[in-house]
PDB file of C-alpha atoms and ligand atoms in Angstrom:
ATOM      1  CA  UNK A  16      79.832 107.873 111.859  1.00 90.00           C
ATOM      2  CA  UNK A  17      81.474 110.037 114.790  1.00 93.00           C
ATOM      3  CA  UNK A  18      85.017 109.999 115.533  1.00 94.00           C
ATOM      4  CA  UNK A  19      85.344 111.142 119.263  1.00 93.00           C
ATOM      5  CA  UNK A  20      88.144 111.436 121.468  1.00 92.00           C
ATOM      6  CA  UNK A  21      87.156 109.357 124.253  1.00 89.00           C
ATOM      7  CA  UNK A  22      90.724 109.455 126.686  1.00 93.00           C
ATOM      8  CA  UNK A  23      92.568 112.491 125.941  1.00 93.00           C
ATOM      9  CA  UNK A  24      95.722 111.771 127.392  1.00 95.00           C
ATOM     10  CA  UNK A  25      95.679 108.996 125.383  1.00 95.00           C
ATOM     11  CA  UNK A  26      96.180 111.442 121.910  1.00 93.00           C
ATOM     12  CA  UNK A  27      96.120 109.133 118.963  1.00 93.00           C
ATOM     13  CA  UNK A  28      95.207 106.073 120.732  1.00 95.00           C
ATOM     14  CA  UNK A  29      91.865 107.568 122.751  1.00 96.00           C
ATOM     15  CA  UNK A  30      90.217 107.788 119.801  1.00 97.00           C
ATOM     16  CA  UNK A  31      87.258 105.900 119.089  1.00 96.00           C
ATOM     17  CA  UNK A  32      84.912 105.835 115.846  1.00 96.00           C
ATOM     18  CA  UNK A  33      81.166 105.086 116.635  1.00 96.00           C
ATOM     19  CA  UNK A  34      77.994 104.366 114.732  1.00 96.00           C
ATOM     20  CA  UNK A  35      75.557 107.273 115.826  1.00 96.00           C
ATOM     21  CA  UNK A  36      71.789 106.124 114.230  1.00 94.00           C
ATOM     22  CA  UNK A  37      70.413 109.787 113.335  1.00 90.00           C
ATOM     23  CA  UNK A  38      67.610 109.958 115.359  1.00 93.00           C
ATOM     24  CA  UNK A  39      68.903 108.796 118.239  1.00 96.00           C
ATOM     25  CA  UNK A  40      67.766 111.230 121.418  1.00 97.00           C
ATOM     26  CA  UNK A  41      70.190 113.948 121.919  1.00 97.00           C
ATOM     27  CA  UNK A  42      71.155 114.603 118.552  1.00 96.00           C
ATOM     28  CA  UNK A  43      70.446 118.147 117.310  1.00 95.00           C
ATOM     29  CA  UNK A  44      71.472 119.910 113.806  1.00 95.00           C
ATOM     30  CA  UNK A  45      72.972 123.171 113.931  1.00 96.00           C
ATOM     31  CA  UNK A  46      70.857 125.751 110.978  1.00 97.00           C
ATOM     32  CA  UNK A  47      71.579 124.827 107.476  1.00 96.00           C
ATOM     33  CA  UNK A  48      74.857 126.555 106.046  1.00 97.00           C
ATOM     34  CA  UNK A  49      74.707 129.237 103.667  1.00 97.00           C
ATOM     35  CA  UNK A  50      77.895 127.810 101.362  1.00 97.00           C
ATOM     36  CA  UNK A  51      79.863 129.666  99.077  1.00 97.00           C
ATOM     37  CA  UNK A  52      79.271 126.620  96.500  1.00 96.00           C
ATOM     38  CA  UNK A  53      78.306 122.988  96.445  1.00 95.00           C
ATOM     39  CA  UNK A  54      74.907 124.584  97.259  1.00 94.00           C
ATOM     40  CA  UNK A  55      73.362 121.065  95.888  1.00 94.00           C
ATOM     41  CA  UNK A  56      74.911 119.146  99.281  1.00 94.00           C
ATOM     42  CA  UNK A  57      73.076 120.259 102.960  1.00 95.00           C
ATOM     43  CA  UNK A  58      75.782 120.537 105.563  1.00 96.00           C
ATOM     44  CA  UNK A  59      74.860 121.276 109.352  1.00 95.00           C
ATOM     45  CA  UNK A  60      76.866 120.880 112.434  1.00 94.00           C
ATOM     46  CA  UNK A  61      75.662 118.234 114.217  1.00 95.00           C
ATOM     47  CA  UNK A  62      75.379 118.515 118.124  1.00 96.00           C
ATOM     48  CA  UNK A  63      75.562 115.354 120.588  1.00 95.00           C
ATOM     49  CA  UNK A  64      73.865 116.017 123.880  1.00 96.00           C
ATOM     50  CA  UNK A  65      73.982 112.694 126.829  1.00 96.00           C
ATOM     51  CA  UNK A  66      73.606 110.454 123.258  1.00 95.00           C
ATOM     52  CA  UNK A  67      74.065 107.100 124.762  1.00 96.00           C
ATOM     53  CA  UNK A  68      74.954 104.157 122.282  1.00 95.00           C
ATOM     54  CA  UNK A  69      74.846 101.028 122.485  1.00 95.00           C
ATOM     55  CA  UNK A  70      78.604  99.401 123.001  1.00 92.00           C
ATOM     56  CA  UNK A  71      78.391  96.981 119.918  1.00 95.00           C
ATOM     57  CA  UNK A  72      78.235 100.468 117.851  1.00 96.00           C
ATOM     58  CA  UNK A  73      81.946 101.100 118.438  1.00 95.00           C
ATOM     59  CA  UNK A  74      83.678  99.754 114.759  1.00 94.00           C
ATOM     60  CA  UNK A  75      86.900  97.959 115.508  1.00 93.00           C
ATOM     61  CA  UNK A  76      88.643  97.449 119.282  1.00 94.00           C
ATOM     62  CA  UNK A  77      88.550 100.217 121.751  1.00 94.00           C
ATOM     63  CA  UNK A  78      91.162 103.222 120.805  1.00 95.00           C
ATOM     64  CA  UNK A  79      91.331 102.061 117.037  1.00 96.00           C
ATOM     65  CA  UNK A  80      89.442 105.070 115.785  1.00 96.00           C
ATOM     66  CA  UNK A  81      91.924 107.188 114.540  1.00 95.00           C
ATOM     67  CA  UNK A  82      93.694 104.131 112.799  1.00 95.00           C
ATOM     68  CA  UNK A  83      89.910 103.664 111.103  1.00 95.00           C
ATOM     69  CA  UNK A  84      90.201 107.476 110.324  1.00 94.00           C
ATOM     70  CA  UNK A  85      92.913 107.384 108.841  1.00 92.00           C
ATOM     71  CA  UNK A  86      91.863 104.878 106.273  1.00 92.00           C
ATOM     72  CA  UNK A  87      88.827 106.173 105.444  1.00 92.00           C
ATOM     73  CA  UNK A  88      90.700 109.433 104.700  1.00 94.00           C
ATOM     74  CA  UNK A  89      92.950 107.559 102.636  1.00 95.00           C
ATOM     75  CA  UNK A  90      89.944 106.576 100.614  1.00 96.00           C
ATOM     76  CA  UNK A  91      87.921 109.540 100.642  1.00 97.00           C
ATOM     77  CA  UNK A  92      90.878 111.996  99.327  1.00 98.00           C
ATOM     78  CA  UNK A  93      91.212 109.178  95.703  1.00 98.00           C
ATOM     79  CA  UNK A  94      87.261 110.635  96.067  1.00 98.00           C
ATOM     80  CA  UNK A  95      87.663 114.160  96.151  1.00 98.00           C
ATOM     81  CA  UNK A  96      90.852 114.167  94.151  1.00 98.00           C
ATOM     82  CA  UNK A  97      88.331 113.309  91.194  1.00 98.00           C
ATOM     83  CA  UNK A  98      85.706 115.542  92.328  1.00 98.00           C
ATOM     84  CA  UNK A  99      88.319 118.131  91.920  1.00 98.00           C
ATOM     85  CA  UNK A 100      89.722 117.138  88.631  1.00 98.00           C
ATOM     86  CA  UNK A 101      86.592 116.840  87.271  1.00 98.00           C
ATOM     87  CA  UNK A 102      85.806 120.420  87.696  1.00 98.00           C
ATOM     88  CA  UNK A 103      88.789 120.976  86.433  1.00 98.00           C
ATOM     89  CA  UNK A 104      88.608 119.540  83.387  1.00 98.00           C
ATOM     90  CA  UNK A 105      84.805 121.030  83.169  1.00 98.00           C
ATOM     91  CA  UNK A 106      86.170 124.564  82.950  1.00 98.00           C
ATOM     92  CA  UNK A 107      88.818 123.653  80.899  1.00 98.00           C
ATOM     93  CA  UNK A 108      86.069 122.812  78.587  1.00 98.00           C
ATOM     94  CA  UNK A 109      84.141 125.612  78.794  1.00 98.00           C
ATOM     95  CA  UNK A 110      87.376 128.253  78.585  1.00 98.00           C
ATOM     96  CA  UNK A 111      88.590 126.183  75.175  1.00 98.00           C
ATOM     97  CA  UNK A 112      84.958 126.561  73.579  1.00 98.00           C
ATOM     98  CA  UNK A 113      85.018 130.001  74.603  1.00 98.00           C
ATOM     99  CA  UNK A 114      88.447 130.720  73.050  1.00 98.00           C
ATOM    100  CA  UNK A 115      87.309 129.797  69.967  1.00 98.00           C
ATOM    101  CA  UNK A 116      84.036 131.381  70.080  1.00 97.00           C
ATOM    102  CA  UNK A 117      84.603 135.168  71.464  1.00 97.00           C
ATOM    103  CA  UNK A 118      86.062 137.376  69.003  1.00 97.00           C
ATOM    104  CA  UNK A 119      88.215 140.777  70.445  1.00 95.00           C
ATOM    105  CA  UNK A 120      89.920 142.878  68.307  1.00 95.00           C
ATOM    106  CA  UNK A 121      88.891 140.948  65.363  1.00 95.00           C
ATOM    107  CA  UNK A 122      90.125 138.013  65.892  1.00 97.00           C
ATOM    108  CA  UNK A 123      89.008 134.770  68.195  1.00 98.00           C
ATOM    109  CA  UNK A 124      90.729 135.162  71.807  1.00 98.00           C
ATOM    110  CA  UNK A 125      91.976 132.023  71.299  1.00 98.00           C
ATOM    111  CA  UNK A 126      94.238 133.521  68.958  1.00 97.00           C
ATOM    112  CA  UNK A 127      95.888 135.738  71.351  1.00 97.00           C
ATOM    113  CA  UNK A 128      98.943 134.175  73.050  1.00 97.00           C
ATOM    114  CA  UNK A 129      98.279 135.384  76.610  1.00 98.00           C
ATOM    115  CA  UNK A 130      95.270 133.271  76.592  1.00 98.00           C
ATOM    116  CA  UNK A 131      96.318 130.180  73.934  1.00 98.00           C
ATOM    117  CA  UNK A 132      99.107 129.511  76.851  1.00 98.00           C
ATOM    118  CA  UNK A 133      96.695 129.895  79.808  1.00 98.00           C
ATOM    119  CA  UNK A 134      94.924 126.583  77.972  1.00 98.00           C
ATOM    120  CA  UNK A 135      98.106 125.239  77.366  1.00 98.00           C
ATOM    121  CA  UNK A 136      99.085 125.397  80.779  1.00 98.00           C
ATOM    122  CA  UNK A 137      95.438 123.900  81.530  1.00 98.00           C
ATOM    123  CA  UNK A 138      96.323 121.031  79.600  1.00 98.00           C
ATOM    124  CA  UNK A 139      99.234 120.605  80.896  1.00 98.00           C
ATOM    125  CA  UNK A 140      97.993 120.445  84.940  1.00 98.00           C
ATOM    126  CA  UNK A 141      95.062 118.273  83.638  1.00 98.00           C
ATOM    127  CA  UNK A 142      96.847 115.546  81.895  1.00 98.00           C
ATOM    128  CA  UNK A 143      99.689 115.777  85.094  1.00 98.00           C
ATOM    129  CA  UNK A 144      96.499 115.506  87.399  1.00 98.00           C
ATOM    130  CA  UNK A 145      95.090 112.791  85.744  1.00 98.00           C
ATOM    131  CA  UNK A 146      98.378 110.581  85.783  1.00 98.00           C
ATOM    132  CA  UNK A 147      99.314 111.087  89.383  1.00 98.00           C
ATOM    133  CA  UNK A 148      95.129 110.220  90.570  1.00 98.00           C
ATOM    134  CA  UNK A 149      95.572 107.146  88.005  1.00 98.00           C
ATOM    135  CA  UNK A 150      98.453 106.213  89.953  1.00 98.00           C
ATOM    136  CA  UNK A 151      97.079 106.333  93.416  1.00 98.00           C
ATOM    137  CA  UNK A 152      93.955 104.399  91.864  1.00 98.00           C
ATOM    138  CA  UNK A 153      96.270 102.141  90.768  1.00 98.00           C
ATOM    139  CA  UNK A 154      98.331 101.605  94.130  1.00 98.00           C
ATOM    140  CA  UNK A 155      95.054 101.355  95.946  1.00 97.00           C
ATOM    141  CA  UNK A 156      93.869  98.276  93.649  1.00 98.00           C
ATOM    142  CA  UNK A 157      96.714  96.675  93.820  1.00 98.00           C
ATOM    143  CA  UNK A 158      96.607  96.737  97.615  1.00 97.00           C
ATOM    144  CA  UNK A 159      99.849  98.797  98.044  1.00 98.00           C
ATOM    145  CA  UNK A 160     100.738 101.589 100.532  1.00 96.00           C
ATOM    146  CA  UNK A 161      98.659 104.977  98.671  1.00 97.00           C
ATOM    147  CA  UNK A 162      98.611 107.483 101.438  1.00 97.00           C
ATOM    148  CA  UNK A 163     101.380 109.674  99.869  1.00 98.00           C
ATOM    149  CA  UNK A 164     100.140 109.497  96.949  1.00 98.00           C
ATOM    150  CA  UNK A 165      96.479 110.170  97.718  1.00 98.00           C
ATOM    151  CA  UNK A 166      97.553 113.089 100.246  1.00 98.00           C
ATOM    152  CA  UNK A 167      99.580 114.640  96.487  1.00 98.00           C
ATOM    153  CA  UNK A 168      96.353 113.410  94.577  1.00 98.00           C
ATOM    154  CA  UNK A 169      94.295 115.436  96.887  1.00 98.00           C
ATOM    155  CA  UNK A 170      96.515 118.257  96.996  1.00 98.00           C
ATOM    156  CA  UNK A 171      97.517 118.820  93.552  1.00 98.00           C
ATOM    157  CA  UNK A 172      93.914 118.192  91.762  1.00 98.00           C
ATOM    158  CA  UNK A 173      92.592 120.978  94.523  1.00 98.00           C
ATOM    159  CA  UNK A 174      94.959 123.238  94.027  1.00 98.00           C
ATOM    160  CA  UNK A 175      95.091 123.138  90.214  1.00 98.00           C
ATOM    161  CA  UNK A 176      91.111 123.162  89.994  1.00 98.00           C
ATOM    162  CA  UNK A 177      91.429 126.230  91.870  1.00 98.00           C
ATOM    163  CA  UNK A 178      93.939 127.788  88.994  1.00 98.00           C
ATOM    164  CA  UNK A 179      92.103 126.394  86.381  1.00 98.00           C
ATOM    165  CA  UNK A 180      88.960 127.678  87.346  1.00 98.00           C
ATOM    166  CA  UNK A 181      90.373 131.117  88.384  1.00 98.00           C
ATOM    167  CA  UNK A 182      91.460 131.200  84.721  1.00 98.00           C
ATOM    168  CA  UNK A 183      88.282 129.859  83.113  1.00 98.00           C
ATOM    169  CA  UNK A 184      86.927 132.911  84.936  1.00 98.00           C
ATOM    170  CA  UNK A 185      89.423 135.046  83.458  1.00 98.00           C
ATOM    171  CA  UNK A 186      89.139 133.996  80.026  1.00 98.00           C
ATOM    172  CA  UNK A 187      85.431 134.305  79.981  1.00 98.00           C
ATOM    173  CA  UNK A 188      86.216 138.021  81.005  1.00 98.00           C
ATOM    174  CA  UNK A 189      83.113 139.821  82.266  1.00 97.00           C
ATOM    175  CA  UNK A 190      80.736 136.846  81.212  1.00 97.00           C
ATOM    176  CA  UNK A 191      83.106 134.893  83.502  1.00 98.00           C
ATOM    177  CA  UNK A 192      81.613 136.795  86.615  1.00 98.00           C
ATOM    178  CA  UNK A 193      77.858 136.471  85.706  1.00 96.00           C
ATOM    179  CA  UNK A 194      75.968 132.898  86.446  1.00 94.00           C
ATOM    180  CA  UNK A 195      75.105 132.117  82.727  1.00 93.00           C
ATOM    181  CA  UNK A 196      78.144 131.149  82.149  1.00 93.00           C
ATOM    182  CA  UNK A 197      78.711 128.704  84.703  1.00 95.00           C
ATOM    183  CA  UNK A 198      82.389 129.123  85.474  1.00 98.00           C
ATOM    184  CA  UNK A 199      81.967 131.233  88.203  1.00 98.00           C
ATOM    185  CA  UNK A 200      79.975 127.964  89.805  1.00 98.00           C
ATOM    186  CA  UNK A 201      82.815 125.978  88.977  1.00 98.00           C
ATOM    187  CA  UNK A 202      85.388 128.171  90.849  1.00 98.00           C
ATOM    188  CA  UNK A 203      83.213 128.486  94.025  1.00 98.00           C
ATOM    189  CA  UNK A 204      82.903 124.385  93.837  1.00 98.00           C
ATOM    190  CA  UNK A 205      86.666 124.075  93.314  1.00 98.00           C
ATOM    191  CA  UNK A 206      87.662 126.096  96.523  1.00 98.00           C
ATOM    192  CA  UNK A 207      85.823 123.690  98.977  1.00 98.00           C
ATOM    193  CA  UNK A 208      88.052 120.764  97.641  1.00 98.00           C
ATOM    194  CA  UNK A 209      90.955 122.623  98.927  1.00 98.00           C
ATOM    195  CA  UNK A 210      89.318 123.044 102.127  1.00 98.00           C
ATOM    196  CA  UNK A 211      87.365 119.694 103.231  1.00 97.00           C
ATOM    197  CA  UNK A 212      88.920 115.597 103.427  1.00 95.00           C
ATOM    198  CA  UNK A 213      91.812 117.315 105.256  1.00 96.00           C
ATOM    199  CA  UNK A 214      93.067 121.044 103.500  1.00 98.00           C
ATOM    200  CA  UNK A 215      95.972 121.264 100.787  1.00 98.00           C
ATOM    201  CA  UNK A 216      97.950 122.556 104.305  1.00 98.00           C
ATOM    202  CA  UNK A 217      97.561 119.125 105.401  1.00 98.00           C
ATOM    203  CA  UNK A 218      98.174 117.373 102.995  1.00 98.00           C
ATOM    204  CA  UNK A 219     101.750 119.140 102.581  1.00 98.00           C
ATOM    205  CA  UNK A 220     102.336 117.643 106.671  1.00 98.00           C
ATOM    206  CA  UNK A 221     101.494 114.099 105.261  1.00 97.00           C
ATOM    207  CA  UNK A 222     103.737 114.525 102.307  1.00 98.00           C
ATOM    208  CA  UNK A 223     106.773 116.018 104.146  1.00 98.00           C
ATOM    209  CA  UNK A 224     106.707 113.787 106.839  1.00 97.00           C
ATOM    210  CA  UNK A 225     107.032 111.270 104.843  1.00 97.00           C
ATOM    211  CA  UNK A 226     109.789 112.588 102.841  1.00 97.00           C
ATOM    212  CA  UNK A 227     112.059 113.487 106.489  1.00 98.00           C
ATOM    213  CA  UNK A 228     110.516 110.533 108.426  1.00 95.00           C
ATOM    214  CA  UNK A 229     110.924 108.281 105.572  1.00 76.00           C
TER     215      UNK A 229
HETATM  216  C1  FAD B  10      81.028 122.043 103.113  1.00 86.40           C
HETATM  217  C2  FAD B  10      81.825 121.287 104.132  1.00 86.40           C
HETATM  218  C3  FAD B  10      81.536 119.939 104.356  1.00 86.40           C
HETATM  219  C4  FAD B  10      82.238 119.229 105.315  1.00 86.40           C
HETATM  220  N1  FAD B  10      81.913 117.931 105.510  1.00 86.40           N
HETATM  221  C5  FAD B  10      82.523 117.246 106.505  1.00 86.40           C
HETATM  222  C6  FAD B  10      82.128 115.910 106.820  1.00 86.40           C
HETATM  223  O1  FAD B  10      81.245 115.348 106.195  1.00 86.40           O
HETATM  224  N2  FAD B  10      82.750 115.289 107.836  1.00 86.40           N
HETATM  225  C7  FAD B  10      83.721 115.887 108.560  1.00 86.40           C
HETATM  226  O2  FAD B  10      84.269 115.280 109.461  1.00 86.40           O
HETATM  227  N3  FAD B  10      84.126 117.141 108.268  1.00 86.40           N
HETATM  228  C8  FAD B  10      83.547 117.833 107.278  1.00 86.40           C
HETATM  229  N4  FAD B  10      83.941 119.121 107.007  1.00 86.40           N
HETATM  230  C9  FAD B  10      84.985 119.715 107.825  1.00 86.40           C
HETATM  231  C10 FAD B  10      86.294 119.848 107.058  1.00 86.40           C
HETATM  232  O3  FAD B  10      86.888 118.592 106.867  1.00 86.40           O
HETATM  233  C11 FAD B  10      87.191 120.836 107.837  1.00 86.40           C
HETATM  234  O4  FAD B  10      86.600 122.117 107.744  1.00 86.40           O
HETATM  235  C12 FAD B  10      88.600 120.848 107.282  1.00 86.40           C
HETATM  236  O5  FAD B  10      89.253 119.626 107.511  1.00 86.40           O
HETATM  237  C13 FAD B  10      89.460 121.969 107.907  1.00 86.40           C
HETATM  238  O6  FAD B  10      89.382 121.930 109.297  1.00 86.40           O
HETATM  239  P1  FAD B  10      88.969 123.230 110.094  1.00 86.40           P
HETATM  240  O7  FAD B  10      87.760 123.814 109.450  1.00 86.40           O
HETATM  241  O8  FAD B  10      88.895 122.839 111.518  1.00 86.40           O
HETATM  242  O9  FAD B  10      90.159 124.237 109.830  1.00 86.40           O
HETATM  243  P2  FAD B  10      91.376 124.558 110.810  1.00 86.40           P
HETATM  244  O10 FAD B  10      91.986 123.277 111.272  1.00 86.40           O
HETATM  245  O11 FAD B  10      90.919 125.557 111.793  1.00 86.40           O
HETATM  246  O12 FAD B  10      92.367 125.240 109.761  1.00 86.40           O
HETATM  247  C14 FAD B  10      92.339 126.625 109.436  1.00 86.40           C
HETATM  248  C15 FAD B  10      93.535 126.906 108.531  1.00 86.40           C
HETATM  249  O13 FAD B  10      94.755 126.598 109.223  1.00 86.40           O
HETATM  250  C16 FAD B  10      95.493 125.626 108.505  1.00 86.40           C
HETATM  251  N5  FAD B  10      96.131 124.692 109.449  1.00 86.40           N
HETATM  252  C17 FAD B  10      95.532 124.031 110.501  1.00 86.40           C
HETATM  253  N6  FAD B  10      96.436 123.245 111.110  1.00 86.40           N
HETATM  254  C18 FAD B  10      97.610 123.395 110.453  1.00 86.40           C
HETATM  255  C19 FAD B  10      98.908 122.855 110.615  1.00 86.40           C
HETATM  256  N7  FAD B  10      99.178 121.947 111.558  1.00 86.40           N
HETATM  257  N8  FAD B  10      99.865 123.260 109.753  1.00 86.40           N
HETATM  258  C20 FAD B  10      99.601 124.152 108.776  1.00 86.40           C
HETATM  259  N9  FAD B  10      98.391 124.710 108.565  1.00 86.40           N
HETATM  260  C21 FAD B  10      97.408 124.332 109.394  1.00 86.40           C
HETATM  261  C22 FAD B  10      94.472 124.898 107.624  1.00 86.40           C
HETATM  262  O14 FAD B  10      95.097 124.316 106.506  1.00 86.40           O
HETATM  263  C23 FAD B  10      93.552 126.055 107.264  1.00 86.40           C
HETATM  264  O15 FAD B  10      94.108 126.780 106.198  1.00 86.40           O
HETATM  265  C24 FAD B  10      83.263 119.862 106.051  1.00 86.40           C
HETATM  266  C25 FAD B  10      83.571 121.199 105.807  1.00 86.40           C
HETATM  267  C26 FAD B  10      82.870 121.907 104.863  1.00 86.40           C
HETATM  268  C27 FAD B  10      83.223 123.368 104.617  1.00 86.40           C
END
């Protein structure tokens, strides 16, 4: 699906969202991206040269695409909110385990307060994660207004699976760097989910606005 910008001048309202079929003529792929993580998804720019479609391909009525945009952003953030907390929680894993495991100065880290209180502060953004994507799930079924509260979803589960993993890192000390471990995975997957379905930047606009519009 393309979202274009058909009448400029129009802004917000000259935007239309089409069905492109992939192998319609005209359609090249930029080269395959070298990622910093989420290696397992392809992603290529996609170029449109003279691609004519047919009219019927246009979903909703002409100028409606950034209204259809909108709500599929809506959508897709409850999406990548989880994606995010879910890595989250995966490091968290893997940082406990290795608390209890790894020994330094004779006793398990774990049992050193600078990192028992890194894990408790895990815990904490986890569970706080967890309630506020809950929440927008919940608004969402219920078919109330969720756009707040999936632009916080998406921007606090981001941001904190960006800590978290920065700190599973950390607590795994120098096997935290290498690939065995799989944390340092985990941290390059967790920076994308700041970055795509609108940044943690944006999301901040949608919440503020909403708070001095409101
Ligand atoms: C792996 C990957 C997959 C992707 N998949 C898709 C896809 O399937 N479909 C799709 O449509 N897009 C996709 N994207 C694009 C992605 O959604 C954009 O990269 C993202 O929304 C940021 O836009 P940008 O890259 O143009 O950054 P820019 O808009 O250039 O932003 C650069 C920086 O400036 C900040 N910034 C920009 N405007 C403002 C502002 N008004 N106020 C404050 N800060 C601002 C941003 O937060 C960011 O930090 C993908 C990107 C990646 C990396």
């Amino acid at each position: 699906m393309l979202i274009a910008q058909t009448d400029p001048e129009k802004k917000n309202k000259g935007i239309n969202a089409i069905i492109v079929e992939k192998n319609t003529p005209g359609i090249t792929l930029g080269p395959h991206e070298n990622k910093m993580g989420m290696r397992s998804s392809d992603t290529h720019s996609v170029m449109f040269t003279d691609v004519r479609v047919p009219k019927e391909n246009r979903l909703g009525s002409h100028g409606e695409g950034f209204r259809i945009a909108m709500k599929i952003l809506n959508s897709g953030r409850i999406g990548i909110a989880s994606q995010a907390l879910g890595i989250a929680m995966g490091a968290f894993e893997r940082a406990s385990q290795y608390a209890k495991e790894r020994k330094a100065f004779g006793v398990e880290i774990g049992a050193h307060q600078a990192i028992a209180f890194k894990l408790a502060d895990m815990a904490v953004k986890i569970e706080t994660a967890q309630l506020l994507l809950l929440k927008t799930g919940w608004l969402k079924d219920q078919h109330r207004e969720y756009t707040v509260a999936a632009a916080m979803s998406k921007q606090y589960c981001a941001d904190i699976a960006m800590e978290i993993t920065t700190q599973a890192v950390q607590i795994h000390g120098g096997y935290g760097y290498v690939k065995e471990y799989h944390v340092e995975r985990l941290m390059r997957e967790a920076k994308l989910t700041q970055i795509y379905e609108g940044t943690s930047e944006i999301q901040k606009i949608i919440i503020s606005r909403a708070i001095l519009n409101g």
